[in-house]
Each structure stands twice: as structure tokens, then as C-alpha cells.
mmCIF file of C-alpha atoms in Angstrom:
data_model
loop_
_atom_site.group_PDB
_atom_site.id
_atom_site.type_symbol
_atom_site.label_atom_id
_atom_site.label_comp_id
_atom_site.label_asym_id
_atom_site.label_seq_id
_atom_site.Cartn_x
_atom_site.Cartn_y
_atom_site.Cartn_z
ATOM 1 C CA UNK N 1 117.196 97.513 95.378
ATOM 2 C CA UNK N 2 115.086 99.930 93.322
ATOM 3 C CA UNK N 3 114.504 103.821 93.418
ATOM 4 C CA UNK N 4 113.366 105.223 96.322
ATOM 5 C CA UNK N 5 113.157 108.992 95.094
ATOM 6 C CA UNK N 6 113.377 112.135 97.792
ATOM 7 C CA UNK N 7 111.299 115.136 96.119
ATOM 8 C CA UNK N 8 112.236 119.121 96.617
ATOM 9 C CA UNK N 9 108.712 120.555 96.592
ATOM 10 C CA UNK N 10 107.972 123.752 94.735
ATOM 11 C CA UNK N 11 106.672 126.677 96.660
ATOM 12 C CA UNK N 12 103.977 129.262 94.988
ATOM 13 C CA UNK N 13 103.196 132.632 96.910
ATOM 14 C CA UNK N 14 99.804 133.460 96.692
ATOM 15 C CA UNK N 15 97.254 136.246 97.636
ATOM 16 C CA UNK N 16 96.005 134.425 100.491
ATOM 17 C CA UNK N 17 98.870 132.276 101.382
ATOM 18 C CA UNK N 18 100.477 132.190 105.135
ATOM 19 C CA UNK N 19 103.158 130.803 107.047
ATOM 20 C CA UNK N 20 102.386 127.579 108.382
ATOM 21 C CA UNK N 21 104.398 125.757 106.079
ATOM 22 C CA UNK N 22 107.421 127.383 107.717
ATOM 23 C CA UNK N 23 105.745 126.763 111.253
ATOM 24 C CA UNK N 24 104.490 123.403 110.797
ATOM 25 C CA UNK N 25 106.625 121.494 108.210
ATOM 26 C CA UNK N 26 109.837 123.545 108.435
ATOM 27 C CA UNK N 27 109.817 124.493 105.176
ATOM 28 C CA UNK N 28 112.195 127.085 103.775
ATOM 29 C CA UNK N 29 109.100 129.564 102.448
ATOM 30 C CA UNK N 30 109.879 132.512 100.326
ATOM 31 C CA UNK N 31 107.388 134.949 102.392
ATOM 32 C CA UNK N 32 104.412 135.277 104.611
ATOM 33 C CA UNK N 33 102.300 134.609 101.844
ATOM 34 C CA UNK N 34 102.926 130.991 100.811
ATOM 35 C CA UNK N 35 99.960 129.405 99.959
ATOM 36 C CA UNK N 36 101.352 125.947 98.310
ATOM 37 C CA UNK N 37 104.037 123.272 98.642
ATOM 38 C CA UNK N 38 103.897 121.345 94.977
ATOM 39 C CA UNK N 39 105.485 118.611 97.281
ATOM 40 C CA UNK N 40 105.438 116.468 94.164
ATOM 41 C CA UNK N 41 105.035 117.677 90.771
ATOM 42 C CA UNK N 42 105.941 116.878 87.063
ATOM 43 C CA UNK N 43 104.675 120.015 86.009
ATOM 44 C CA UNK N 44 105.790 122.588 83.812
ATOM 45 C CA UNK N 45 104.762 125.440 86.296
ATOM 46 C CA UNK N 46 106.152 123.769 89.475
ATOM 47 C CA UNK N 47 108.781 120.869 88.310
ATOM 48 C CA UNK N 48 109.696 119.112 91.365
ATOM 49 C CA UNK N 49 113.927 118.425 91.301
ATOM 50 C CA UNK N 50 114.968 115.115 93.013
ATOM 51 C CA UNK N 51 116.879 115.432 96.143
ATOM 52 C CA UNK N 52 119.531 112.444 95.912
ATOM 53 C CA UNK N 53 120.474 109.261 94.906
ATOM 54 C CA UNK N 54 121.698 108.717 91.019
ATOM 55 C CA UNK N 55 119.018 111.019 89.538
ATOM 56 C CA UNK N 56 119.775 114.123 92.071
ATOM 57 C CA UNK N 57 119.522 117.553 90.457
ATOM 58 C CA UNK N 58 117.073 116.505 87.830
ATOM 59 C CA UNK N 59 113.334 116.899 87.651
ATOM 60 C CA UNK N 60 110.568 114.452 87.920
ATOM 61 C CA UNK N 61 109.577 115.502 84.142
ATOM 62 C CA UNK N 62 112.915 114.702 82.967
ATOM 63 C CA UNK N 63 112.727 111.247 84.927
ATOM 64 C CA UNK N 64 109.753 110.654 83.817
ATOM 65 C CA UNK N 65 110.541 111.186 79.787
ATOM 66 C CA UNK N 66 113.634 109.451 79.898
ATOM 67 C CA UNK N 67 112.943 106.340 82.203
ATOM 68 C CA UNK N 68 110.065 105.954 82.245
ATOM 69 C CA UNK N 69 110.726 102.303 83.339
ATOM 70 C CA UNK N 70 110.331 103.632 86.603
ATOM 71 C CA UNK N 71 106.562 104.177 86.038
ATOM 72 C CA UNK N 72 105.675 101.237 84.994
ATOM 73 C CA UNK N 73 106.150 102.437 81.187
ATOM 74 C CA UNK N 74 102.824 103.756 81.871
ATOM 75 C CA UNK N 75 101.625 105.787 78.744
ATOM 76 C CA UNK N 76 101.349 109.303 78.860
ATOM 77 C CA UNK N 77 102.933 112.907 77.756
ATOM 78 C CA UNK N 78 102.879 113.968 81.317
ATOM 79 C CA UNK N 79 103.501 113.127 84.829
ATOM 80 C CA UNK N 80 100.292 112.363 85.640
ATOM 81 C CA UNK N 81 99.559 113.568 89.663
ATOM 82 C CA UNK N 82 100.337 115.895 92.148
ATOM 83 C CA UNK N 83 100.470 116.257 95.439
ATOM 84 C CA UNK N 84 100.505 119.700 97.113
ATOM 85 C CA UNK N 85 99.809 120.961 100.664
ATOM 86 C CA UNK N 86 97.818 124.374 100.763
ATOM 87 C CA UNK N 87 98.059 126.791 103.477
ATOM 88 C CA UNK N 88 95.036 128.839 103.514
ATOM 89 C CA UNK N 89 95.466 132.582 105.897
ATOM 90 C CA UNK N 90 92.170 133.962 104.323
ATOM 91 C CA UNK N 91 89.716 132.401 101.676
ATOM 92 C CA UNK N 92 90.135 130.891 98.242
ATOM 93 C CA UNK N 93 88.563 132.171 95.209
ATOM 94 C CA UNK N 94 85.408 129.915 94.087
ATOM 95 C CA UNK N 95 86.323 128.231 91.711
ATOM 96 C CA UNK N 96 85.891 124.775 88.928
ATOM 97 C CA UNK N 97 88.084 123.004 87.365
ATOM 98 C CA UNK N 98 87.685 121.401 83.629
ATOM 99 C CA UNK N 99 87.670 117.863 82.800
ATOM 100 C CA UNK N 100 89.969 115.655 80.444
ATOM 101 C CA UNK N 101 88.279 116.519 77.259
ATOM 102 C CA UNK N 102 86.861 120.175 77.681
ATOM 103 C CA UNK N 103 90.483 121.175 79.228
ATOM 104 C CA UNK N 104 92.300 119.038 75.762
ATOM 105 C CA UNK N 105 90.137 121.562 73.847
ATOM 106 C CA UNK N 106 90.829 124.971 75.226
ATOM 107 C CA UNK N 107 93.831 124.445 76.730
ATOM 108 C CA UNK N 108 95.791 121.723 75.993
ATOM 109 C CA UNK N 109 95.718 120.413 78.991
ATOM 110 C CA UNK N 110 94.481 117.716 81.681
ATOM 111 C CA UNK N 111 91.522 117.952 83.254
ATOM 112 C CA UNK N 112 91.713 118.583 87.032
ATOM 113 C CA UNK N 113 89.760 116.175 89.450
ATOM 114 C CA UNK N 114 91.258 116.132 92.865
ATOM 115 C CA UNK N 115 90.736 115.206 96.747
ATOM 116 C CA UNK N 116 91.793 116.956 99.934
ATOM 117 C CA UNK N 117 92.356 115.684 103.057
ATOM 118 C CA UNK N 118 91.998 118.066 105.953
ATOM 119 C CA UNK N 119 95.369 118.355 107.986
ATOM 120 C CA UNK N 120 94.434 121.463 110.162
ATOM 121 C CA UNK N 121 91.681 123.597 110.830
ATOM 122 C CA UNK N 122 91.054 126.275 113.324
ATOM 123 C CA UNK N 123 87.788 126.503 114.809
ATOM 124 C CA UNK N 124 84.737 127.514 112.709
ATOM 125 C CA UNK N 125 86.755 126.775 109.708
ATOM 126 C CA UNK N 126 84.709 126.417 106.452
ATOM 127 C CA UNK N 127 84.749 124.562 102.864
ATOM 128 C CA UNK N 128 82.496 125.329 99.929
ATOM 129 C CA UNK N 129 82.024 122.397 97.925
ATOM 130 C CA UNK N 130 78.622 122.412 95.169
ATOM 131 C CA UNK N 131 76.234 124.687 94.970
ATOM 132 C CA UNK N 132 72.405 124.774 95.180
ATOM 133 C CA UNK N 133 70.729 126.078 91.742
ATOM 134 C CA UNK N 134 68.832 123.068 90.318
ATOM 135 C CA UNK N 135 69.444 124.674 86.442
ATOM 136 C CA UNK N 136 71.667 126.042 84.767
ATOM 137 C CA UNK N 137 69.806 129.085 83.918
ATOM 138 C CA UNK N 138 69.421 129.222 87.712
ATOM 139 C CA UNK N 139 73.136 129.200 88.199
ATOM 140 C CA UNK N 140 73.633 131.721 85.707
ATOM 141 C CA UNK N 141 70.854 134.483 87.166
ATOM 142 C CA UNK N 142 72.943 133.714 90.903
ATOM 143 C CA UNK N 143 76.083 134.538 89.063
ATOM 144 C CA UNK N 144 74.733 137.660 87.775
ATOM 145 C CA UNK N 145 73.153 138.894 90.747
ATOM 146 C CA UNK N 146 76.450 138.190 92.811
ATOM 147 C CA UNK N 147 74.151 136.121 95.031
ATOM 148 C CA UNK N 148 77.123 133.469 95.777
ATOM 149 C CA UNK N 149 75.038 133.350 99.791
ATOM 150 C CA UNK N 150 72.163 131.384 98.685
ATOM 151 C CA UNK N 151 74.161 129.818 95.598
ATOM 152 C CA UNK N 152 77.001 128.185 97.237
ATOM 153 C CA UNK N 153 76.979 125.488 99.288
ATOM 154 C CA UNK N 154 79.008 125.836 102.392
ATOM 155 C CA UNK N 155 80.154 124.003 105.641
ATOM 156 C CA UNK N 156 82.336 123.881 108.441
ATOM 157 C CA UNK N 157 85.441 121.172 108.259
ATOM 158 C CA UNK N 158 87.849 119.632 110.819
ATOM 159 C CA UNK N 159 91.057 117.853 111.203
ATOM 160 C CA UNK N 160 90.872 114.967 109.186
ATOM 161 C CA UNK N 161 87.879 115.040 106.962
ATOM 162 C CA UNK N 162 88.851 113.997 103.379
ATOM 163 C CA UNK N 163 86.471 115.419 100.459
ATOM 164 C CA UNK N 164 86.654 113.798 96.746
ATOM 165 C CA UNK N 165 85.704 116.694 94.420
ATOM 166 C CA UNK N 166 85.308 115.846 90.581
ATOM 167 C CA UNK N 167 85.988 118.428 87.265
ATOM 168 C CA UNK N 168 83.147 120.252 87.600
ATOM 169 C CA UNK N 169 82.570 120.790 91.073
ATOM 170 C CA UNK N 170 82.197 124.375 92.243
ATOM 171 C CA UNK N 171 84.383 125.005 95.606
ATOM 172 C CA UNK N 172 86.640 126.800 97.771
ATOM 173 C CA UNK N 173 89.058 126.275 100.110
ATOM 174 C CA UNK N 174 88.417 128.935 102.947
ATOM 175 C CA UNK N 175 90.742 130.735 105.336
ATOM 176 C CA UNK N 176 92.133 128.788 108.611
ATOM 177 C CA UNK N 177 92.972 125.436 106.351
ATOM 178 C CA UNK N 178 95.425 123.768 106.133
ATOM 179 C CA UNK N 179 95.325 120.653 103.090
ATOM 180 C CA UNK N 180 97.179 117.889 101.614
ATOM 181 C CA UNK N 181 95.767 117.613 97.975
ATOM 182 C CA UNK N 182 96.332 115.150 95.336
ATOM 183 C CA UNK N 183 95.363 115.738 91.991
ATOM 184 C CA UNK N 184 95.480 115.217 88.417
ATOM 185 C CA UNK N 185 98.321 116.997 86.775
ATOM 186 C CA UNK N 186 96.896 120.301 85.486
ATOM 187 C CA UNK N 187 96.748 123.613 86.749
ATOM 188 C CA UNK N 188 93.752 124.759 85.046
ATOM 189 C CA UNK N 189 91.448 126.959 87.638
ATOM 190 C CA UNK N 190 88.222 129.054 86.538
ATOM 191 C CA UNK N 191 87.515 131.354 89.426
ATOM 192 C CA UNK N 192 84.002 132.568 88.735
ATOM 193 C CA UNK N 193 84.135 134.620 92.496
ATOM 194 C CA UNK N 194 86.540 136.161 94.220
ATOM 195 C CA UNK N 195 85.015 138.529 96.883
ATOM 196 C CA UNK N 196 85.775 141.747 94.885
ATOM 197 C CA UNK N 197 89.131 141.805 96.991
ATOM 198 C CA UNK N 198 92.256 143.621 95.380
ATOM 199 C CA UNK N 199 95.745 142.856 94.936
ATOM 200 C CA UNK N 200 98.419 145.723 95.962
ATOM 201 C CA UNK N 201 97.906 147.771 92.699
ATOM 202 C CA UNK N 202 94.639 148.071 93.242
ATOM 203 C CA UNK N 203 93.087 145.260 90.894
ATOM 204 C CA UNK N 204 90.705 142.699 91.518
ATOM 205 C CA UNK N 205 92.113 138.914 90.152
ATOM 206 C CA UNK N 206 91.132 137.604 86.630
ATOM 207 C CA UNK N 207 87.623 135.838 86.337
ATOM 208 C CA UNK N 208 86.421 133.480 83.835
ATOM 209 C CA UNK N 209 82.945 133.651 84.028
ATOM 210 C CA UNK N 210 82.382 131.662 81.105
ATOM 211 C CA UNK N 211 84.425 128.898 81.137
ATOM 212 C CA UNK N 212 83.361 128.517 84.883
ATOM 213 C CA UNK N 213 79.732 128.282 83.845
ATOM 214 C CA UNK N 214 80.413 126.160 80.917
ATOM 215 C CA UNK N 215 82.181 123.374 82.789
ATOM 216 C CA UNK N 216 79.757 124.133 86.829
ATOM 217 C CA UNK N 217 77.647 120.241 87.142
ATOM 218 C CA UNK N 218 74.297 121.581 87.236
ATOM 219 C CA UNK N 219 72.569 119.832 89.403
ATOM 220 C CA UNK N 220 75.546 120.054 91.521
ATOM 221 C CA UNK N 221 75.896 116.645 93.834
ATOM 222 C CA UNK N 222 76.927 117.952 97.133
ATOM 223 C CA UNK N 223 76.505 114.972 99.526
ATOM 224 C CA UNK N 224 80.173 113.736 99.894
ATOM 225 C CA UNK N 225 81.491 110.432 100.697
ATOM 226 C CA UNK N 226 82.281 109.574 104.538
ATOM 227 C CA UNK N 227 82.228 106.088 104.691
ATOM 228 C CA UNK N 228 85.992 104.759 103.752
ATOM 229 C CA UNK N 229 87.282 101.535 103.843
ATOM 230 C CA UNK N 230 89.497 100.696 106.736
ATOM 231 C CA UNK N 231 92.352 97.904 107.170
ATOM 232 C CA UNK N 232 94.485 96.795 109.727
ATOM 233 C CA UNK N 233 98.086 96.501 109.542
ATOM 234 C CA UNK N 234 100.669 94.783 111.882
ATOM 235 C CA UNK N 235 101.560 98.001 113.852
ATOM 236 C CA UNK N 236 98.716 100.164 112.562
ATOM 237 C CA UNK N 237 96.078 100.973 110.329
ATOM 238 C CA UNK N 238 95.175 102.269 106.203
ATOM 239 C CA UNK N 239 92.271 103.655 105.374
ATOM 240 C CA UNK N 240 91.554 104.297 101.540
ATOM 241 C CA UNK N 241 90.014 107.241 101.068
ATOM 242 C CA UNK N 242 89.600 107.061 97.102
ATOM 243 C CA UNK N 243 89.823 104.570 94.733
ATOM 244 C CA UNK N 244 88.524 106.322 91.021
ATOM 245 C CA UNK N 245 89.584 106.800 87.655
ATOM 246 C CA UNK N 246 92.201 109.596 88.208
ATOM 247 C CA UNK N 247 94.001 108.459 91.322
ATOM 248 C CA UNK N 248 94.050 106.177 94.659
ATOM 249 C CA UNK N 249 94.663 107.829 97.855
ATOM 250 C CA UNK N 250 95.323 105.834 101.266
ATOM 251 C CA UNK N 251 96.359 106.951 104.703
ATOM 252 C CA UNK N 252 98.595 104.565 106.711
ATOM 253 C CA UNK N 253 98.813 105.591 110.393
ATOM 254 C CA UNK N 254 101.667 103.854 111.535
ATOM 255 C CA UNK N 255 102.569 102.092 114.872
ATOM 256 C CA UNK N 256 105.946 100.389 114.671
ATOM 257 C CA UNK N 257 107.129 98.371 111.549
ATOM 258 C CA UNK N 258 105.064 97.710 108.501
ATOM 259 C CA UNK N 259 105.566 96.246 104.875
ATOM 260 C CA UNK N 260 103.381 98.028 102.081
ATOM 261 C CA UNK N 261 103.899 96.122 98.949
ATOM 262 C CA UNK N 262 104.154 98.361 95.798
ATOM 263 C CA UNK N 263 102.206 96.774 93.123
ATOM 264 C CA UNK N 264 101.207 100.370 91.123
ATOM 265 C CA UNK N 265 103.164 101.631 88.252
ATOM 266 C CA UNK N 266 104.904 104.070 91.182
ATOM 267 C CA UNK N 267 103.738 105.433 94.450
ATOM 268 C CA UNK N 268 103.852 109.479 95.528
ATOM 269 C CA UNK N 269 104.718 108.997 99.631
ATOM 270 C CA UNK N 270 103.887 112.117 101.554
ATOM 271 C CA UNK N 271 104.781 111.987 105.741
ATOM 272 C CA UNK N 272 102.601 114.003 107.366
ATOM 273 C CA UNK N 273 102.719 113.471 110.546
ATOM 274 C CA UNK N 274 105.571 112.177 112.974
ATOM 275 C CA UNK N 275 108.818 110.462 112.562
ATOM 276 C CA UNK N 276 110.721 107.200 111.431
ATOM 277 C CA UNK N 277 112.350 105.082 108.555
ATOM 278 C CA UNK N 278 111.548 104.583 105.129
ATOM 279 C CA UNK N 279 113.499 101.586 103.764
ATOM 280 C CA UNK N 280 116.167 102.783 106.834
ATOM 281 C CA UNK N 281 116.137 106.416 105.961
ATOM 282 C CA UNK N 282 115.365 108.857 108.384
ATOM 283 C CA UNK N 283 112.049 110.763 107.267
ATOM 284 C CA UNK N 284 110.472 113.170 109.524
ATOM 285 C CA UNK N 285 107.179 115.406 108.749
ATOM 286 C CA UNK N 286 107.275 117.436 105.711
ATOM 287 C CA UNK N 287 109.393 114.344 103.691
ATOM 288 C CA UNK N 288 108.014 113.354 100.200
ATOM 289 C CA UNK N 289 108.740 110.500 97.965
ATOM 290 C CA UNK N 290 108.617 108.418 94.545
ATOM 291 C CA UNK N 291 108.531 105.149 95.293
ATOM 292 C CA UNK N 292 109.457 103.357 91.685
ATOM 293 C CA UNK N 293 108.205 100.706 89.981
ATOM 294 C CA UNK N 294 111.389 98.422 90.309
ATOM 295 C CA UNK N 295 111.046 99.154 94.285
ATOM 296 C CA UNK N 296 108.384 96.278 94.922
ATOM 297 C CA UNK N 297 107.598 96.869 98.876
ATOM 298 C CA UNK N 298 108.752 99.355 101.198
ATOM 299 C CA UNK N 299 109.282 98.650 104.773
ATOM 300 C CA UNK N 300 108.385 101.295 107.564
ATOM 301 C CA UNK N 301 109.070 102.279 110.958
ATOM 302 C CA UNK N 302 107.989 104.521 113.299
ATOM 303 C CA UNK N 303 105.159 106.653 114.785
ATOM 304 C CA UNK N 304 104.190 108.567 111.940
ATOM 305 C CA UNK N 305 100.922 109.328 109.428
ATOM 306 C CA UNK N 306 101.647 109.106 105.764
ATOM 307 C CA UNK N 307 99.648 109.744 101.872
ATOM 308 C CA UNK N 308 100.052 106.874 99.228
ATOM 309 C CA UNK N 309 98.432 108.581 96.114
ATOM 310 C CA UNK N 310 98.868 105.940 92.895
ATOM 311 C CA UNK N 311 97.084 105.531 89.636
#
């Protein structure tokens, strides 16, 4: 038998965070304004703590620098992902993330590519993902002239759309969303617009103009992938919606019982839909996992959706 481990997520309260966390997933929120569930993290800002088993009580970075056997003796200073599910009430800032190296240099971090995968949406919902100058002296006169209309480019999502968006890609996640996002492990964010909106003291958020338009793609690609590769299962179906550099996501919609072999250095299991047994555990909605190295397949069962981010 090998490690199977049950994550505690991390919750952050956030200026336009909600409730559905509490109302969909059960979570135990601290306020009306929760805008993430780290659901698995290795990060210094939101260190996930490991529900049971042998290793219960300690945190995914301490796992991770003392056994880290149960990666795969990957290399590494850091955890390297993270899942999260954001709970949008009211828009995003629009923001960009840095990449490996620019990030290294300023500060001493990882880079932040990531994905989302779109688990609710109310109707009319929207995304901003690229933009539309074709220079970056373009980019920079729309950012001066507060002109984010014409500069950003912006469309409306629904349940189950997934979106890959690269270090470097100018975006927003806007109110009425609710997201399962896997990233690298970084929490670097350059918010170059925030809608002038003010916290209770009166104060609009931190910018950083620069940074944002040092690190902005300019030409920005905004024609995302939708064609994903599909396979069928025994008692259900995967679909993988990214296979890069950073990360590789798949969504197994599940039927009855199914064997998924483990052949990654460790797998992050989110459930997001449904009910059933992991290995003969109960897991239900909301229920996130490390699936170790040493663990080579898993067997399910049940009616339920789940997330398989890897390396």
C-alpha cells in the first residue's frame, strides 16, 4: 500500500470573494467574502496540513522536504503546483502573471502559468483573457488613457469551458464564477486594473503598472484551445485538457469502477462533483488528495467528476 494523502485546503478572504464555497462544497469559510480554497498547496502563504494517515498534522512543504520519496525525488526547492477553487461574487482585478525567469529575478520566485476549468457560471458570466493592442507602445497609450474597453479582450463563459493561460497573459476572472485552477506554485500577481473600486478605508488596491507592462505578451494570442483529447474508460470517460511544460490536467467523469494507473512523480486528486470511493474511502464533493509516488494505481467508484493535475 502507498500514501494516499487527504489535504485541509487553505481559505483566503478576498475583496470580491462570496459564499459558495460554504453553499456548494460545504466548506467551513471564515466570512462572506471567501474568494479561494488553496485545496492543495505547498506554499508558504497557504501551506496545506494533511488530514490523516501517518503524516496527519503536518504540511505538504514539510512532506515534501523531508520525503520527498513520495514525489518521485523530483528536484526542486518547492512544491511545485496548486490547485485552488475561486469563488468570484464581483470581478477580479486584471491582471499578469511573471514567468520562471523574470519572477527568479524580482522576486525570488516561480513563475505563474496556470489553467481554469469553469465549474459554475451564472448567466451572462464573463472572462477576460488577452488583449487587443498589436504593440507595445499601443498597450502602454491604452493603459494610460484607462481605455481597458477597447484594450481588453473579453467574453462570456459557461459551465465547463477550460482556458490554458500562459505567464504573460493579461486576464480576469469576472463576477458570477466559480473555478477550479491549477497552477504553478507562485503567488506572484501584477494587477495593472482594478476598476478604481475601494476597500473599507477608503483606498483603492496596490497596482503595478510596470511590472504588468514589462511581463503583458504583446501581440497578445487570444484564440484559446477547445479541441481536447478524449478517452474512454470502463465506466466513464477522461478528457485531458493540458498537457505542457508546467503541469497536466485531466478530467475523469466517472460511471462505476475505474483503475487510473499512477505513473507521475505524484498526482493532486480534486472531486468535484458527486460521490464514491477512492481506494475504499468515502470521498464526496469538496475532497482533495496526494496520491504518492509509491501508490502505483488508484481504484475508483462511484458517480462522481474529478481533477488529476501532475507534472
Amino acid at each position: 500500500m502507498g500514501h494516499i494523502l487527504k489535504i485541509q485546503p487553505v481559505f483566503k478572504e478576498m475583496i470580491w470573494g462570496g459564499h459558495k464555497l460554504r453553499d456548494i462544497y460545504g466548506y467551513d469559510i471564515p466570512s462572506d467574502q471567501t474568494g479561494e480554497c488553496w485545496a492543495i498547496s505547498g506554499h508558504k502563504n497557504g501551506d496545506c496540513v494533511i488530514a490523516d494517515g501517518e503524516f496527519a498534522g503536518k504540511t505538504v512543504s514539510w512532506l515534501w522536504e523531508n520525503h520527498r520519496e513520495l514525489f518521485g525525488n523530483v528536484e526542486g526547492d518547492q512544491f511545485p503546483l496548486l490547485a485552488k477553487i475561486i469563488d468570484a461574487k464581483n470581478d477580479l482585478s486584471v491582471q499578469v502573471h511573471p514567468n520562471d525567469e523574470y519572477a527568479a529575478k524580482h522576486e525570488n520566485s516561480l513563475g505563474k502559468t496556470e489553467c481554469w476549468y469553469v465549474l459554475q457560471a451564472d448567466e451572462g458570466t464573463k472572462m477576460v483573457m488577452g488583449h487587443h493592442a498589436k504593440t507595445k507602445e499601443e498597450f502602454v497609450k491604452a493603459i494610460e488613457n484607462d481605455d481597458y474597453d477597447n484594450l481588453l479582450n473579453s467574453f462570456e463563459i459557461n459551465k465547463g469551458d477550460f482556458f490554458y493561460i500562459p505567464s504573460g497573459t493579461l486576464h480576469a476572472i469576472c463576477s458570477g464564477s466559480l473555478i477550479y485552477e491549477a497552477q504553478q506554485s507562485s503567488d506572484i500577481t501584477y494587477r495593472v486594473y482594478d476598476y478604481h473600486r475601494k476597500d473599507k478605508d477608503g483606498k483603492e488596491r496596490q497596482l503595478h503598472v510596470q511590472q504588468s507592462i514589462d511581463v503583458t505578451t504583446v501581440p497578445s494570442n487570444n484564440d484559446s484551445n477547445k479541441l481536447f483529447t478524449n478517452t474512454h474508460l470502463d465506466h466513464g470517460s477522461k478528457t485531458r485538457y493540458v498537457e505542457s511544460e508546467f503541469f497536466t490536467v485531466d478530467c475523469y467523469r466517472m460511471e462505476g469502477e475505474n483503475i487510473v494507473v499512477n505513473d507521475k512523480p505524484f498526482q493532486m486528486v480534486s472531486i468535484l462533483e458527486g460521490e464514491g470511493t477512492l481506494d475504499g474511502q468515502a470521498v464526496k464533493k469538496g475532497d482533495h488528495f496526494i496520491v504518492c509516488s509509491d501508490q502505483k494505481e488508484v481504484v475508483y467508484d462511484g458517480v462522481m467528476t474529478l481533477m488529476i493535475t501532475t507534472l
